[in-house]
Short mmCIF file of C-alpha atoms in Angstrom, two decimals:
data_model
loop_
_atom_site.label_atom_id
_atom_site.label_comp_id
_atom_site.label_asym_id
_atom_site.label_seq_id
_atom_site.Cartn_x
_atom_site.Cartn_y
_atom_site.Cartn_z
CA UNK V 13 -42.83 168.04 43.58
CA UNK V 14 -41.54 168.70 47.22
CA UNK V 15 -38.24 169.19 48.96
CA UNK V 16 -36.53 166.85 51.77
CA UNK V 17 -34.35 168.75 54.38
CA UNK V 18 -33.23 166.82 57.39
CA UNK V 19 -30.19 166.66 60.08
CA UNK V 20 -29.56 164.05 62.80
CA UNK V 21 -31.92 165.53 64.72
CA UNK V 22 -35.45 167.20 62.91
CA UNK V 23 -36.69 166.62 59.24
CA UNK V 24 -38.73 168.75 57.50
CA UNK V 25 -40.43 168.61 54.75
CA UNK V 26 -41.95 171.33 52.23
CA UNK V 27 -44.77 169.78 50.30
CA UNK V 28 -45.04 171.45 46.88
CA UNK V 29 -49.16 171.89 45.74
CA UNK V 30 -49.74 169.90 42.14
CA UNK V 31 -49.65 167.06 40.82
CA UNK V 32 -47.66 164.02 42.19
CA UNK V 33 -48.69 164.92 45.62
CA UNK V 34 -52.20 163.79 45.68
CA UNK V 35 -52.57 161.70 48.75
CA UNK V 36 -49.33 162.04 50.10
CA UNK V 37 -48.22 162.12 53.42
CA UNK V 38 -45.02 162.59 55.47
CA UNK V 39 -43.71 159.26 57.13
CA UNK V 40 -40.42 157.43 57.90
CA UNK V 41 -39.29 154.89 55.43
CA UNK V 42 -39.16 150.89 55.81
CA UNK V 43 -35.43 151.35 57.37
CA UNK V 44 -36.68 153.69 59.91
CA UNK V 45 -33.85 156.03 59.11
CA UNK V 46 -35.23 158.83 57.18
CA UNK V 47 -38.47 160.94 56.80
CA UNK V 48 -40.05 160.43 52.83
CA UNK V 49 -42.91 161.37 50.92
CA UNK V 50 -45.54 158.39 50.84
CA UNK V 51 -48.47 157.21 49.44
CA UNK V 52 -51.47 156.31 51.93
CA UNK V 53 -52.22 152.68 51.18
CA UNK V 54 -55.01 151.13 49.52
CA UNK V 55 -57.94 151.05 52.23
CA UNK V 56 -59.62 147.51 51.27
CA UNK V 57 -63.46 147.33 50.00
CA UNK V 58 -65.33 145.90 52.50
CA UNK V 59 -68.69 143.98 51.31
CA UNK V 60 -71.38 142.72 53.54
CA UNK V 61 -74.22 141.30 52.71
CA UNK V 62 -77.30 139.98 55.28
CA UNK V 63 -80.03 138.08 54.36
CA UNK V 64 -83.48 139.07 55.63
CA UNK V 65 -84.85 137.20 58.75
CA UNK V 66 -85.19 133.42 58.09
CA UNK V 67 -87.14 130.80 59.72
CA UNK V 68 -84.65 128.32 61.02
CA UNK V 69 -84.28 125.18 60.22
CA UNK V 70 -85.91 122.22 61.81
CA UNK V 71 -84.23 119.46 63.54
CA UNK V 72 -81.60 117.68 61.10
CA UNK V 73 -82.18 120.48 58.59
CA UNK V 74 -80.64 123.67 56.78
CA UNK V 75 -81.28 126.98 55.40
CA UNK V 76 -79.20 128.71 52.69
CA UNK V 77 -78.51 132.18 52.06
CA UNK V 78 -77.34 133.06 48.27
CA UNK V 79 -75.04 135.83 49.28
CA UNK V 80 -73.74 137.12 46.08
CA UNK V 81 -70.60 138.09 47.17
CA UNK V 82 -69.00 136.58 43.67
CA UNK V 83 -66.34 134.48 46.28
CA UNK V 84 -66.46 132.75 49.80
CA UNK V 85 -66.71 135.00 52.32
CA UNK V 86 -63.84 136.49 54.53
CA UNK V 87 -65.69 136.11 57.35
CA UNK V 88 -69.31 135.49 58.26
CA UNK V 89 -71.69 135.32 60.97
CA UNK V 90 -75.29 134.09 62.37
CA UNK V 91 -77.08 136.08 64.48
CA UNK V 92 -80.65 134.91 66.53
CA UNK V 93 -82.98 137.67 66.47
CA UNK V 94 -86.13 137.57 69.04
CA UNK V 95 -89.59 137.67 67.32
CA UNK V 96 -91.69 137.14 70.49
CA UNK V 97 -90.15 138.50 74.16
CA UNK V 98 -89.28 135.14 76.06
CA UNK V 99 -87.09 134.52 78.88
CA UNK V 100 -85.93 138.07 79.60
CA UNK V 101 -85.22 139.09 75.61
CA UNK V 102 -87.60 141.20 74.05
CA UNK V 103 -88.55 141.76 70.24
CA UNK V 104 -85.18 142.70 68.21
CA UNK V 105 -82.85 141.36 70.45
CA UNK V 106 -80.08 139.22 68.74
CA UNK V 107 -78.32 136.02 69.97
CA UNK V 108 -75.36 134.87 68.36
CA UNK V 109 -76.03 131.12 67.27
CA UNK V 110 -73.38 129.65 69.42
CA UNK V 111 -75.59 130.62 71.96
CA UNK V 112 -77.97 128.19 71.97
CA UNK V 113 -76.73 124.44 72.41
CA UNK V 114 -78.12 120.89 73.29
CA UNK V 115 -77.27 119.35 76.57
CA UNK V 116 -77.56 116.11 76.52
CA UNK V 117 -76.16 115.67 80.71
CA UNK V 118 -72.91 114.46 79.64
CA UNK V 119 -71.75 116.93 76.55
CA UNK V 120 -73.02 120.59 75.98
CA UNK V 121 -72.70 120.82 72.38
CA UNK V 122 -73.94 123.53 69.55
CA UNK V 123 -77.15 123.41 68.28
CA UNK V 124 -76.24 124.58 64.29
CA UNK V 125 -73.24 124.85 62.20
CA UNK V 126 -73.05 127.50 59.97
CA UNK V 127 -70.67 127.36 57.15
CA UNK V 128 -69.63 129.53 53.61
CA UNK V 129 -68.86 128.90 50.30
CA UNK V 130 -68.59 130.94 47.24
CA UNK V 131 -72.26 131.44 46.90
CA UNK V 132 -74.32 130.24 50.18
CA UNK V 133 -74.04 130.88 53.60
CA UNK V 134 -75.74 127.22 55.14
CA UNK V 135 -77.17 127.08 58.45
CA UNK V 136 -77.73 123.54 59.38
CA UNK V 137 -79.81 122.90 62.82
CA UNK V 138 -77.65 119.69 64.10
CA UNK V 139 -80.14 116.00 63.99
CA UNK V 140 -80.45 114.91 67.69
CA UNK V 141 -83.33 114.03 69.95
CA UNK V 142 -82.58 116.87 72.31
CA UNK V 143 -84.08 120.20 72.31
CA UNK V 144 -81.87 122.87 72.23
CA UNK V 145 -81.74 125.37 75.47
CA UNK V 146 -80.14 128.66 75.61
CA UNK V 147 -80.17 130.72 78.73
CA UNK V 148 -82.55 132.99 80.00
CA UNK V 149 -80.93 137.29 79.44
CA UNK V 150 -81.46 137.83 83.15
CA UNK V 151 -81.49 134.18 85.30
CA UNK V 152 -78.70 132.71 83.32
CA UNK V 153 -81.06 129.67 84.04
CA UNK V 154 -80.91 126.98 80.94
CA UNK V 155 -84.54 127.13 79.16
CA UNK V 156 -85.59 125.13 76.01
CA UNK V 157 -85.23 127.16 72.89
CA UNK V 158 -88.26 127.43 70.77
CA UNK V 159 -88.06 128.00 67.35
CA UNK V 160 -91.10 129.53 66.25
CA UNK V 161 -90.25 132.71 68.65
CA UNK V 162 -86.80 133.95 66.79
CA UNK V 163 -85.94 134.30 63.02
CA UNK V 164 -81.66 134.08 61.83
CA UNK V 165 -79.93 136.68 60.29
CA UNK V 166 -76.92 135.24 58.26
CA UNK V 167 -74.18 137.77 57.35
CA UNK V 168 -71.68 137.46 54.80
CA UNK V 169 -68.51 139.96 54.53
CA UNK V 170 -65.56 140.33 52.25
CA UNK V 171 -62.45 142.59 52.40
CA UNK V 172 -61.12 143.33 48.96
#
């Protein structure tokens, strides 16, 4: 397969063409003493999947994404996306939920929760009296967030 020469100070190595060698490369082993022949790793799968753009949920309410991922999630994500330009954003731009809160003059606390399990992704719009405000993209001025002018993206991803 291929031949190892080394002295204290440079290692070479000849890597012979055929079979064995197939995604090899040259690297220094786990005692950091010696150069070897290794085997790249496995590079992980990596599965997303987004729903389409969903009316969100109503005061005290949820939305659920089937995400057929076959497990929960790694990791996941809920984006705001802007329907109608308001308050400095214009069509396509995206929010992350966090973004938008209630504010109730004592606590500033998120407006949704988003959480995973093995086959939804649940948005859930938090049930208080409070409207929810976000801040204007160029002010940074608190305005009330309206609904009916931005859709939610909800993302789903899992490294295998």
């Amino acid at each position: 397969p291929g031949d190892l020469i080394q002295d204290n100070t440079v290692a070479v190595v000849k890597l012979a063409v055929g079979a064995g060698n197939a995604n090899k490369f040259v690297g220094v082993n786990s005692a950091g003493t010696a150069m070897t022949l290794q085997t790249f790793p496995t590079i992980p799968t990596i599965t997303v999947r987004a729903s389409s753009q969903l009316t969100l949920p109503a005061i005290g309410t949820a939305i659920t994404f089937a995400h057929a991922l076959g497990a929960q999630p790694t990791t996941f994500q809920c984006n705001f996306i802007c329907t109608t330009a308001n308050n400095g954003y214009s069509t396509n731009d995206q929010i992350p939920y966090v973004a938008v809160s209630f504010d109730d003059a004592t606590n500033e606390e998120n407006a949704y929760s988003l959480c995973a399990d093995a086959t939804n992704l649940t948005l859930v719009q938090y049930a208080v009296a409070n409207s929810p405000t976000f801040l204007n993209k160029t002010s940074g001025v608190a305005v009330a967030f309206d609904l009916t002018q931005w859709k939610a993206i909800l993302t789903g991803i899992i490294f295998a």
